[in-house]
Structures are given as structure tokens and as C-alpha cells.
């Protein structure tokens, strides 16, 4: 009944998870029980399938009441979600907001749910920093990574909700996106400062041992200017940055590798 900001398929492609700003995530059967032919047959007794299907499970986060009764309960936004543990579990990320200042996050949490019944199994409190990164390791359905706006990256066991590790650099930046590689041994994350950071298992790090730790193109930090139409162009060549020759691969000091 509200803004739906995220959808995710189950591994077998037969279920769909939606996350909305009404405080609930919903699990739908992508192929309804009445249709086992891939959509080629009509429904029971020749009837066509319904235009709207009710969810198989609704995962609802309980809203906390505010001190001011006039404003009502806080707003809960389901930001992200995914199926895990072979489709038996759903992992969601939610944030809580005051009714009068919806853009300010008061609290955030990661929750694990039973995908069939919608019952909550566990919760991990993230504090006041919202999280916009939820990645599940493809080969290990029990491992998930959550990156928040406070610059912390948490690795979780989705079956128990136990935090396996929490990483944070000396100058943490808000995480914006993240994805595991197909083997699940390497996680790439982007942050608000424009960095792409790789987190890898020892075996994966060994395979990348000869790769430079700092990798920039020579033109990455060239000065920009505006052309007559207001578009960003390279100050020296007057060419749009994405059309320029990137030049040599250099380190943070501009030295070529």
C-alpha cells in the first residue's frame, strides 16, 4: 500500500520478495499453484488467473509509538531484502523514522524471517545508521554482508543472526552498494567517496597478490569545467570525461604502475 523500493527473486525463480515503506515485506509465488505449465493454461475450470494475487507471507516490522501521541507511531521503511539458506529464510534491512522528519533515520536493523510463515527468527541492531547494502554469498546461502551509512561492513550467519565479523576502515565512508563474486570468495563494495573496495578470503587474496592495491586511471582527478550547455568536460581537452582515453594505471600519487 506504499512505496515499493526493492524486489528480489528466490534462487529457483518461483518466488518474489517485495520491500515497501509501509513497514512490511511480502513473499509472492511467481508461478501460482494453479499454473504448472509456465503460463500456457488457463486457471481451474477454464477461468483466467486473477489480476491480483495475495502474498504467501507478509513480514511486518512492529512500529514503535512516539512520545507525542498526536504524531502517531514512527515510520518503518523496508529498504532491502533477499532470500537465503536455499530459500527457507528471508533477510531484510529496515530503517525507522519519525513521522515529522521522515528523512532522518532513528534506528536501523537487519532481520531474519521464515520465508513460509513470515515469523521473525532474529534481529541485529545497526544503530542510527541506515544500510543500503545487502549481499548474499551465492555459494553459501548462510552468509550475508550488510554495509551501512556509518562505514561498517558486517558479515552475518543468516541462520542464527550471529555477527561473524565487522570491518571498518580508519576513515569510514558510507557504503552504497555491494556484490559477491560467483564463487562467494570476494565481495566488492562502493562508498560515498567513490572507492571500490574488495574484501576477499585468503585464497582469493593469493590469486590477486600481484595486483596493485591502489588503482586509478591517470585522468581520474583531472580538473573539470562546464561547456556552454552546462555539461561537465575535461578542463584541458574539453572532452566529456567518459569519452576520454583513461591513460595509464597509476597509484594514489599519480605514479604509473
PDB file of C-alpha atoms in Angstrom:
ATOM      1  CA  UNK A   1       0.000   0.000   0.000  1.00  0.00           C
ATOM      2  CA  UNK A   2       3.048   2.264  -0.150  1.00  0.00           C
ATOM      3  CA  UNK A   3       6.292   2.980  -1.986  1.00  0.00           C
ATOM      4  CA  UNK A   4       7.949  -0.326  -3.022  1.00  0.00           C
ATOM      5  CA  UNK A   5      11.662   0.303  -3.335  1.00  0.00           C
ATOM      6  CA  UNK A   6      13.151  -3.175  -3.703  1.00  0.00           C
ATOM      7  CA  UNK A   7      12.284  -6.549  -5.246  1.00  0.00           C
ATOM      8  CA  UNK A   8      14.232  -9.819  -5.249  1.00  0.00           C
ATOM      9  CA  UNK A   9      13.730 -13.289  -6.751  1.00  0.00           C
ATOM     10  CA  UNK A  10      14.317 -16.553  -4.951  1.00  0.00           C
ATOM     11  CA  UNK A  11      17.091 -18.778  -6.276  1.00  0.00           C
ATOM     12  CA  UNK A  12      14.670 -21.030  -8.180  1.00  0.00           C
ATOM     13  CA  UNK A  13      12.889 -18.023  -9.679  1.00  0.00           C
ATOM     14  CA  UNK A  14       9.468 -19.133  -8.408  1.00  0.00           C
ATOM     15  CA  UNK A  15       9.019 -16.552  -5.648  1.00  0.00           C
ATOM     16  CA  UNK A  16       9.268 -12.791  -5.493  1.00  0.00           C
ATOM     17  CA  UNK A  17      10.084 -10.656  -2.449  1.00  0.00           C
ATOM     18  CA  UNK A  18       8.982  -7.012  -2.246  1.00  0.00           C
ATOM     19  CA  UNK A  19      10.077  -4.423   0.330  1.00  0.00           C
ATOM     20  CA  UNK A  20       7.871  -1.376   0.939  1.00  0.00           C
ATOM     21  CA  UNK A  21       7.733   1.740   3.088  1.00  0.00           C
ATOM     22  CA  UNK A  22       4.595   0.568   4.865  1.00  0.00           C
ATOM     23  CA  UNK A  23       6.782  -1.480   7.225  1.00  0.00           C
ATOM     24  CA  UNK A  24       6.282  -4.835   5.514  1.00  0.00           C
ATOM     25  CA  UNK A  25       7.985  -7.198   3.089  1.00  0.00           C
ATOM     26  CA  UNK A  26       5.862  -9.639   1.114  1.00  0.00           C
ATOM     27  CA  UNK A  27       6.586 -13.008  -0.475  1.00  0.00           C
ATOM     28  CA  UNK A  28       4.653 -13.892  -3.640  1.00  0.00           C
ATOM     29  CA  UNK A  29       4.595 -17.132  -5.625  1.00  0.00           C
ATOM     30  CA  UNK A  30       5.837 -16.066  -9.024  1.00  0.00           C
ATOM     31  CA  UNK A  31       4.238 -19.152 -10.600  1.00  0.00           C
ATOM     32  CA  UNK A  32       0.857 -19.605  -8.855  1.00  0.00           C
ATOM     33  CA  UNK A  33      -0.246 -23.060  -7.619  1.00  0.00           C
ATOM     34  CA  UNK A  34      -2.946 -23.242 -10.257  1.00  0.00           C
ATOM     35  CA  UNK A  35      -0.453 -22.970 -13.129  1.00  0.00           C
ATOM     36  CA  UNK A  36       2.267 -25.581 -13.635  1.00  0.00           C
ATOM     37  CA  UNK A  37       2.507 -25.107 -17.397  1.00  0.00           C
ATOM     38  CA  UNK A  38       4.588 -21.946 -17.495  1.00  0.00           C
ATOM     39  CA  UNK A  39       1.551 -19.718 -18.028  1.00  0.00           C
ATOM     40  CA  UNK A  40       0.214 -21.580 -21.093  1.00  0.00           C
ATOM     41  CA  UNK A  41      -3.001 -22.856 -19.500  1.00  0.00           C
ATOM     42  CA  UNK A  42      -5.950 -21.089 -18.004  1.00  0.00           C
ATOM     43  CA  UNK A  43      -6.833 -21.455 -14.347  1.00  0.00           C
ATOM     44  CA  UNK A  44      -9.201 -24.035 -12.778  1.00  0.00           C
ATOM     45  CA  UNK A  45     -12.451 -24.645 -14.694  1.00  0.00           C
ATOM     46  CA  UNK A  46     -11.114 -22.618 -17.611  1.00  0.00           C
ATOM     47  CA  UNK A  47     -11.071 -19.359 -15.617  1.00  0.00           C
ATOM     48  CA  UNK A  48      -8.298 -16.904 -16.239  1.00  0.00           C
ATOM     49  CA  UNK A  49      -5.796 -16.218 -13.439  1.00  0.00           C
ATOM     50  CA  UNK A  50      -6.678 -13.375 -11.065  1.00  0.00           C
ATOM     51  CA  UNK A  51      -5.213  -9.966 -11.798  1.00  0.00           C
ATOM     52  CA  UNK A  52      -4.097  -9.559  -8.174  1.00  0.00           C
ATOM     53  CA  UNK A  53      -2.553 -12.323  -6.079  1.00  0.00           C
ATOM     54  CA  UNK A  54      -2.368 -12.168  -2.288  1.00  0.00           C
ATOM     55  CA  UNK A  55       1.103 -12.660  -0.783  1.00  0.00           C
ATOM     56  CA  UNK A  56       2.068 -16.092   0.543  1.00  0.00           C
ATOM     57  CA  UNK A  57       3.656 -14.420   3.587  1.00  0.00           C
ATOM     58  CA  UNK A  58       3.788 -10.882   4.979  1.00  0.00           C
ATOM     59  CA  UNK A  59       6.815  -9.930   7.100  1.00  0.00           C
ATOM     60  CA  UNK A  60       5.791  -6.957   9.231  1.00  0.00           C
ATOM     61  CA  UNK A  61       8.118  -4.901  11.419  1.00  0.00           C
ATOM     62  CA  UNK A  62       6.355  -3.663  14.566  1.00  0.00           C
ATOM     63  CA  UNK A  63       6.281   0.128  14.778  1.00  0.00           C
ATOM     64  CA  UNK A  64       7.237   1.866  17.997  1.00  0.00           C
ATOM     65  CA  UNK A  65       4.990   4.590  19.395  1.00  0.00           C
ATOM     66  CA  UNK A  66       6.333   8.134  19.626  1.00  0.00           C
ATOM     67  CA  UNK A  67       6.245  10.263  22.755  1.00  0.00           C
ATOM     68  CA  UNK A  68       3.838  12.634  21.035  1.00  0.00           C
ATOM     69  CA  UNK A  69       0.572  10.795  20.558  1.00  0.00           C
ATOM     70  CA  UNK A  70      -0.579  13.350  18.027  1.00  0.00           C
ATOM     71  CA  UNK A  71       2.140  12.313  15.590  1.00  0.00           C
ATOM     72  CA  UNK A  72       1.358   8.607  15.839  1.00  0.00           C
ATOM     73  CA  UNK A  73       3.825   5.718  15.546  1.00  0.00           C
ATOM     74  CA  UNK A  74       7.192   6.001  13.874  1.00  0.00           C
ATOM     75  CA  UNK A  75       7.535   5.159  10.192  1.00  0.00           C
ATOM     76  CA  UNK A  76       9.275   1.912   9.253  1.00  0.00           C
ATOM     77  CA  UNK A  77      10.787   1.527   5.797  1.00  0.00           C
ATOM     78  CA  UNK A  78      11.812  -1.884   4.449  1.00  0.00           C
ATOM     79  CA  UNK A  79      14.879  -0.905   2.428  1.00  0.00           C
ATOM     80  CA  UNK A  80      16.298  -4.210   1.153  1.00  0.00           C
ATOM     81  CA  UNK A  81      15.610  -7.930   1.209  1.00  0.00           C
ATOM     82  CA  UNK A  82      16.759 -11.251  -0.207  1.00  0.00           C
ATOM     83  CA  UNK A  83      16.086 -14.983   0.065  1.00  0.00           C
ATOM     84  CA  UNK A  84      18.728 -17.032   1.874  1.00  0.00           C
ATOM     85  CA  UNK A  85      19.534 -20.541   3.106  1.00  0.00           C
ATOM     86  CA  UNK A  86      18.151 -22.200  -0.006  1.00  0.00           C
ATOM     87  CA  UNK A  87      15.016 -20.044   0.012  1.00  0.00           C
ATOM     88  CA  UNK A  88      13.962 -21.094   3.516  1.00  0.00           C
ATOM     89  CA  UNK A  89      14.773 -17.701   5.025  1.00  0.00           C
ATOM     90  CA  UNK A  90      14.306 -14.061   4.088  1.00  0.00           C
ATOM     91  CA  UNK A  91      16.754 -11.383   5.245  1.00  0.00           C
ATOM     92  CA  UNK A  92      15.574  -7.756   5.321  1.00  0.00           C
ATOM     93  CA  UNK A  93      17.064  -4.375   6.207  1.00  0.00           C
ATOM     94  CA  UNK A  94      14.733  -1.750   7.674  1.00  0.00           C
ATOM     95  CA  UNK A  95      15.014   1.793   8.987  1.00  0.00           C
ATOM     96  CA  UNK A  96      12.836   3.714  11.432  1.00  0.00           C
ATOM     97  CA  UNK A  97      11.866   7.367  11.011  1.00  0.00           C
ATOM     98  CA  UNK A  98       9.939   9.977  12.974  1.00  0.00           C
ATOM     99  CA  UNK A  99       6.601  10.951  11.373  1.00  0.00           C
ATOM    100  CA  UNK A 100       7.512  14.633  11.325  1.00  0.00           C
ATOM    101  CA  UNK A 101      11.092  14.201   9.989  1.00  0.00           C
ATOM    102  CA  UNK A 102      10.922  11.177   7.736  1.00  0.00           C
ATOM    103  CA  UNK A 103      14.347  11.707   6.151  1.00  0.00           C
ATOM    104  CA  UNK A 104      16.191  11.339   9.482  1.00  0.00           C
ATOM    105  CA  UNK A 105      16.921   7.729  10.437  1.00  0.00           C
ATOM    106  CA  UNK A 106      16.349   6.973  14.116  1.00  0.00           C
ATOM    107  CA  UNK A 107      17.292   3.287  14.053  1.00  0.00           C
ATOM    108  CA  UNK A 108      18.053   0.521  11.586  1.00  0.00           C
ATOM    109  CA  UNK A 109      18.089  -3.256  11.833  1.00  0.00           C
ATOM    110  CA  UNK A 110      18.713  -6.472   9.922  1.00  0.00           C
ATOM    111  CA  UNK A 111      16.136  -9.211  10.462  1.00  0.00           C
ATOM    112  CA  UNK A 112      15.841 -12.869   9.541  1.00  0.00           C
ATOM    113  CA  UNK A 113      12.419 -14.348   8.768  1.00  0.00           C
ATOM    114  CA  UNK A 114      10.904 -17.721   7.997  1.00  0.00           C
ATOM    115  CA  UNK A 115      10.012 -17.423   4.313  1.00  0.00           C
ATOM    116  CA  UNK A 116       6.970 -19.703   4.618  1.00  0.00           C
ATOM    117  CA  UNK A 117       5.297 -18.458   7.803  1.00  0.00           C
ATOM    118  CA  UNK A 118       6.594 -14.891   7.971  1.00  0.00           C
ATOM    119  CA  UNK A 119       7.750 -15.365  11.599  1.00  0.00           C
ATOM    120  CA  UNK A 120      10.801 -13.342  12.640  1.00  0.00           C
ATOM    121  CA  UNK A 121      13.772 -15.509  13.679  1.00  0.00           C
ATOM    122  CA  UNK A 122      16.366 -12.933  14.757  1.00  0.00           C
ATOM    123  CA  UNK A 123      17.330  -9.249  14.653  1.00  0.00           C
ATOM    124  CA  UNK A 124      20.644  -7.360  14.557  1.00  0.00           C
ATOM    125  CA  UNK A 125      20.556  -3.700  15.642  1.00  0.00           C
ATOM    126  CA  UNK A 126      22.504  -1.369  13.322  1.00  0.00           C
ATOM    127  CA  UNK A 127      22.087   1.788  15.392  1.00  0.00           C
ATOM    128  CA  UNK A 128      21.039   5.089  13.779  1.00  0.00           C
ATOM    129  CA  UNK A 129      22.917   4.465  10.513  1.00  0.00           C
ATOM    130  CA  UNK A 130      20.706   3.176   7.666  1.00  0.00           C
ATOM    131  CA  UNK A 131      22.047   0.358   5.488  1.00  0.00           C
ATOM    132  CA  UNK A 132      21.769   0.251   1.705  1.00  0.00           C
ATOM    133  CA  UNK A 133      23.976  -2.783   1.033  1.00  0.00           C
ATOM    134  CA  UNK A 134      22.697  -6.346   1.464  1.00  0.00           C
ATOM    135  CA  UNK A 135      24.669  -9.025  -0.360  1.00  0.00           C
ATOM    136  CA  UNK A 136      24.302 -12.793  -0.051  1.00  0.00           C
ATOM    137  CA  UNK A 137      27.167 -15.121  -0.931  1.00  0.00           C
ATOM    138  CA  UNK A 138      25.945 -17.229  -3.888  1.00  0.00           C
ATOM    139  CA  UNK A 139      27.649 -20.499  -2.961  1.00  0.00           C
ATOM    140  CA  UNK A 140      26.944 -20.214   0.761  1.00  0.00           C
ATOM    141  CA  UNK A 141      23.303 -19.395   1.373  1.00  0.00           C
ATOM    142  CA  UNK A 142      24.060 -18.886   5.080  1.00  0.00           C
ATOM    143  CA  UNK A 143      26.416 -15.907   4.648  1.00  0.00           C
ATOM    144  CA  UNK A 144      25.290 -12.315   4.080  1.00  0.00           C
ATOM    145  CA  UNK A 145      27.063  -8.949   4.186  1.00  0.00           C
ATOM    146  CA  UNK A 146      25.433  -5.699   5.307  1.00  0.00           C
ATOM    147  CA  UNK A 147      27.071  -2.309   4.729  1.00  0.00           C
ATOM    148  CA  UNK A 148      25.687   0.767   6.486  1.00  0.00           C
ATOM    149  CA  UNK A 149      25.972   4.533   6.203  1.00  0.00           C
ATOM    150  CA  UNK A 150      28.325   4.601   9.171  1.00  0.00           C
ATOM    151  CA  UNK A 151      31.010   2.845   7.122  1.00  0.00           C
ATOM    152  CA  UNK A 152      30.679  -0.535   8.866  1.00  0.00           C
ATOM    153  CA  UNK A 153      30.516  -3.820   6.972  1.00  0.00           C
ATOM    154  CA  UNK A 154      29.019  -6.758   8.879  1.00  0.00           C
ATOM    155  CA  UNK A 155      29.192 -10.412   7.866  1.00  0.00           C
ATOM    156  CA  UNK A 156      26.274 -12.418   9.283  1.00  0.00           C
ATOM    157  CA  UNK A 157      25.256 -16.052   9.619  1.00  0.00           C
ATOM    158  CA  UNK A 158      21.683 -15.759   8.333  1.00  0.00           C
ATOM    159  CA  UNK A 159      20.534 -18.930  10.120  1.00  0.00           C
ATOM    160  CA  UNK A 160      21.288 -17.570  13.589  1.00  0.00           C
ATOM    161  CA  UNK A 161      21.827 -13.851  13.055  1.00  0.00           C
ATOM    162  CA  UNK A 162      25.292 -14.138  14.598  1.00  0.00           C
ATOM    163  CA  UNK A 163      27.821 -11.488  13.540  1.00  0.00           C
ATOM    164  CA  UNK A 164      30.846 -13.309  12.142  1.00  0.00           C
ATOM    165  CA  UNK A 165      32.956 -10.190  11.573  1.00  0.00           C
ATOM    166  CA  UNK A 166      32.616  -6.405  11.469  1.00  0.00           C
ATOM    167  CA  UNK A 167      35.017  -4.346   9.342  1.00  0.00           C
ATOM    168  CA  UNK A 168      35.577  -0.591   9.403  1.00  0.00           C
ATOM    169  CA  UNK A 169      38.478   1.385   7.998  1.00  0.00           C
ATOM    170  CA  UNK A 170      40.379   4.311   9.601  1.00  0.00           C
ATOM    171  CA  UNK A 171      38.360   6.782   7.509  1.00  0.00           C
ATOM    172  CA  UNK A 172      34.995   5.014   7.115  1.00  0.00           C
ATOM    173  CA  UNK A 173      32.725   6.141   4.301  1.00  0.00           C
ATOM    174  CA  UNK A 174      29.023   5.313   3.823  1.00  0.00           C
ATOM    175  CA  UNK A 175      28.595   2.117   1.807  1.00  0.00           C
ATOM    176  CA  UNK A 176      26.347   2.468  -1.240  1.00  0.00           C
ATOM    177  CA  UNK A 177      26.410  -0.920  -2.997  1.00  0.00           C
ATOM    178  CA  UNK A 178      27.999  -4.340  -2.784  1.00  0.00           C
ATOM    179  CA  UNK A 179      28.062  -7.695  -4.526  1.00  0.00           C
ATOM    180  CA  UNK A 180      29.737 -11.073  -4.074  1.00  0.00           C
ATOM    181  CA  UNK A 181      31.517 -12.717  -6.993  1.00  0.00           C
ATOM    182  CA  UNK A 182      30.007 -16.000  -8.326  1.00  0.00           C
ATOM    183  CA  UNK A 183      32.240 -18.098  -6.050  1.00  0.00           C
ATOM    184  CA  UNK A 184      31.332 -16.136  -2.911  1.00  0.00           C
ATOM    185  CA  UNK A 185      35.027 -15.669  -2.050  1.00  0.00           C
ATOM    186  CA  UNK A 186      35.236 -11.966  -2.898  1.00  0.00           C
ATOM    187  CA  UNK A 187      32.972  -9.028  -2.057  1.00  0.00           C
ATOM    188  CA  UNK A 188      33.184  -5.692  -3.909  1.00  0.00           C
ATOM    189  CA  UNK A 189      31.720  -2.588  -2.227  1.00  0.00           C
ATOM    190  CA  UNK A 190      31.405   1.036  -3.312  1.00  0.00           C
ATOM    191  CA  UNK A 191      31.238   4.009  -0.962  1.00  0.00           C
ATOM    192  CA  UNK A 192      30.302   7.669  -0.986  1.00  0.00           C
ATOM    193  CA  UNK A 193      33.905   8.747  -1.639  1.00  0.00           C
ATOM    194  CA  UNK A 194      33.933   6.922  -4.993  1.00  0.00           C
ATOM    195  CA  UNK A 195      36.056   3.977  -3.868  1.00  0.00           C
ATOM    196  CA  UNK A 196      35.614   0.344  -4.880  1.00  0.00           C
ATOM    197  CA  UNK A 197      36.939  -1.892  -2.108  1.00  0.00           C
ATOM    198  CA  UNK A 198      37.475  -5.655  -2.394  1.00  0.00           C
ATOM    199  CA  UNK A 199      37.110  -7.966   0.598  1.00  0.00           C
ATOM    200  CA  UNK A 200      38.412 -11.470  -0.099  1.00  0.00           C
ATOM    201  CA  UNK A 201      39.145 -14.813   1.511  1.00  0.00           C
ATOM    202  CA  UNK A 202      42.850 -15.767   1.913  1.00  0.00           C
ATOM    203  CA  UNK A 203      42.689 -17.960  -1.201  1.00  0.00           C
ATOM    204  CA  UNK A 204      41.190 -15.159  -3.276  1.00  0.00           C
ATOM    205  CA  UNK A 205      43.742 -12.668  -1.918  1.00  0.00           C
ATOM    206  CA  UNK A 206      46.545 -15.010  -3.001  1.00  0.00           C
ATOM    207  CA  UNK A 207      45.153 -15.051  -6.551  1.00  0.00           C
ATOM    208  CA  UNK A 208      45.213 -11.228  -6.548  1.00  0.00           C
ATOM    209  CA  UNK A 209      48.600 -10.911  -4.831  1.00  0.00           C
ATOM    210  CA  UNK A 210      50.281  -9.282  -7.838  1.00  0.00           C
ATOM    211  CA  UNK A 211      47.509  -6.712  -8.384  1.00  0.00           C
ATOM    212  CA  UNK A 212      48.387  -3.181  -7.149  1.00  0.00           C
ATOM    213  CA  UNK A 213      46.491  -2.154  -4.021  1.00  0.00           C
ATOM    214  CA  UNK A 214      45.798   1.334  -5.389  1.00  0.00           C
ATOM    215  CA  UNK A 215      44.496   1.550  -8.951  1.00  0.00           C
ATOM    216  CA  UNK A 216      43.454   4.808 -10.599  1.00  0.00           C
ATOM    217  CA  UNK A 217      43.388   5.974 -14.195  1.00  0.00           C
ATOM    218  CA  UNK A 218      45.670   8.903 -14.919  1.00  0.00           C
ATOM    219  CA  UNK A 219      42.733  11.123 -15.888  1.00  0.00           C
ATOM    220  CA  UNK A 220      40.529  10.311 -12.879  1.00  0.00           C
ATOM    221  CA  UNK A 221      41.388  13.506 -10.992  1.00  0.00           C
ATOM    222  CA  UNK A 222      41.960  15.919 -13.865  1.00  0.00           C
ATOM    223  CA  UNK A 223      40.197  19.278 -13.367  1.00  0.00           C
ATOM    224  CA  UNK A 224      36.687  19.628 -14.797  1.00  0.00           C
ATOM    225  CA  UNK A 225      34.923  22.596 -16.357  1.00  0.00           C
ATOM    226  CA  UNK A 226      31.499  23.389 -17.822  1.00  0.00           C
ATOM    227  CA  UNK A 227      30.809  23.837 -21.515  1.00  0.00           C
ATOM    228  CA  UNK A 228      28.260  26.278 -22.957  1.00  0.00           C
ATOM    229  CA  UNK A 229      25.428  23.805 -22.308  1.00  0.00           C
ATOM    230  CA  UNK A 230      26.454  23.279 -18.682  1.00  0.00           C
ATOM    231  CA  UNK A 231      27.857  19.777 -19.215  1.00  0.00           C
ATOM    232  CA  UNK A 232      30.957  18.610 -17.331  1.00  0.00           C
ATOM    233  CA  UNK A 233      34.028  18.382 -19.581  1.00  0.00           C
ATOM    234  CA  UNK A 234      37.742  17.933 -19.050  1.00  0.00           C
ATOM    235  CA  UNK A 235      39.242  21.387 -18.482  1.00  0.00           C
ATOM    236  CA  UNK A 236      42.215  20.764 -20.778  1.00  0.00           C
ATOM    237  CA  UNK A 237      40.704  18.822 -23.686  1.00  0.00           C
ATOM    238  CA  UNK A 238      37.046  19.980 -23.448  1.00  0.00           C
ATOM    239  CA  UNK A 239      36.025  16.322 -23.884  1.00  0.00           C
ATOM    240  CA  UNK A 240      33.383  14.635 -21.718  1.00  0.00           C
ATOM    241  CA  UNK A 241      35.188  12.560 -19.030  1.00  0.00           C
ATOM    242  CA  UNK A 242      33.575   9.262 -20.049  1.00  0.00           C
ATOM    243  CA  UNK A 243      34.809   9.750 -23.656  1.00  0.00           C
ATOM    244  CA  UNK A 244      38.428  10.403 -22.751  1.00  0.00           C
ATOM    245  CA  UNK A 245      41.308   7.956 -23.073  1.00  0.00           C
ATOM    246  CA  UNK A 246      41.796   6.853 -19.440  1.00  0.00           C
ATOM    247  CA  UNK A 247      45.574   6.831 -19.796  1.00  0.00           C
ATOM    248  CA  UNK A 248      47.950   4.804 -17.630  1.00  0.00           C
ATOM    249  CA  UNK A 249      47.003   2.945 -14.478  1.00  0.00           C
ATOM    250  CA  UNK A 250      48.545   4.876 -11.580  1.00  0.00           C
ATOM    251  CA  UNK A 251      48.719   4.848  -7.781  1.00  0.00           C
ATOM    252  CA  UNK A 252      47.287   7.486  -5.414  1.00  0.00           C
ATOM    253  CA  UNK A 253      50.302   9.740  -6.101  1.00  0.00           C
ATOM    254  CA  UNK A 254      49.913   9.586  -9.887  1.00  0.00           C
ATOM    255  CA  UNK A 255      52.855   7.246 -10.413  1.00  0.00           C
ATOM    256  CA  UNK A 256      52.339   4.707 -13.218  1.00  0.00           C
ATOM    257  CA  UNK A 257      52.368   1.027 -12.227  1.00  0.00           C
TER     258      UNK A 257
END
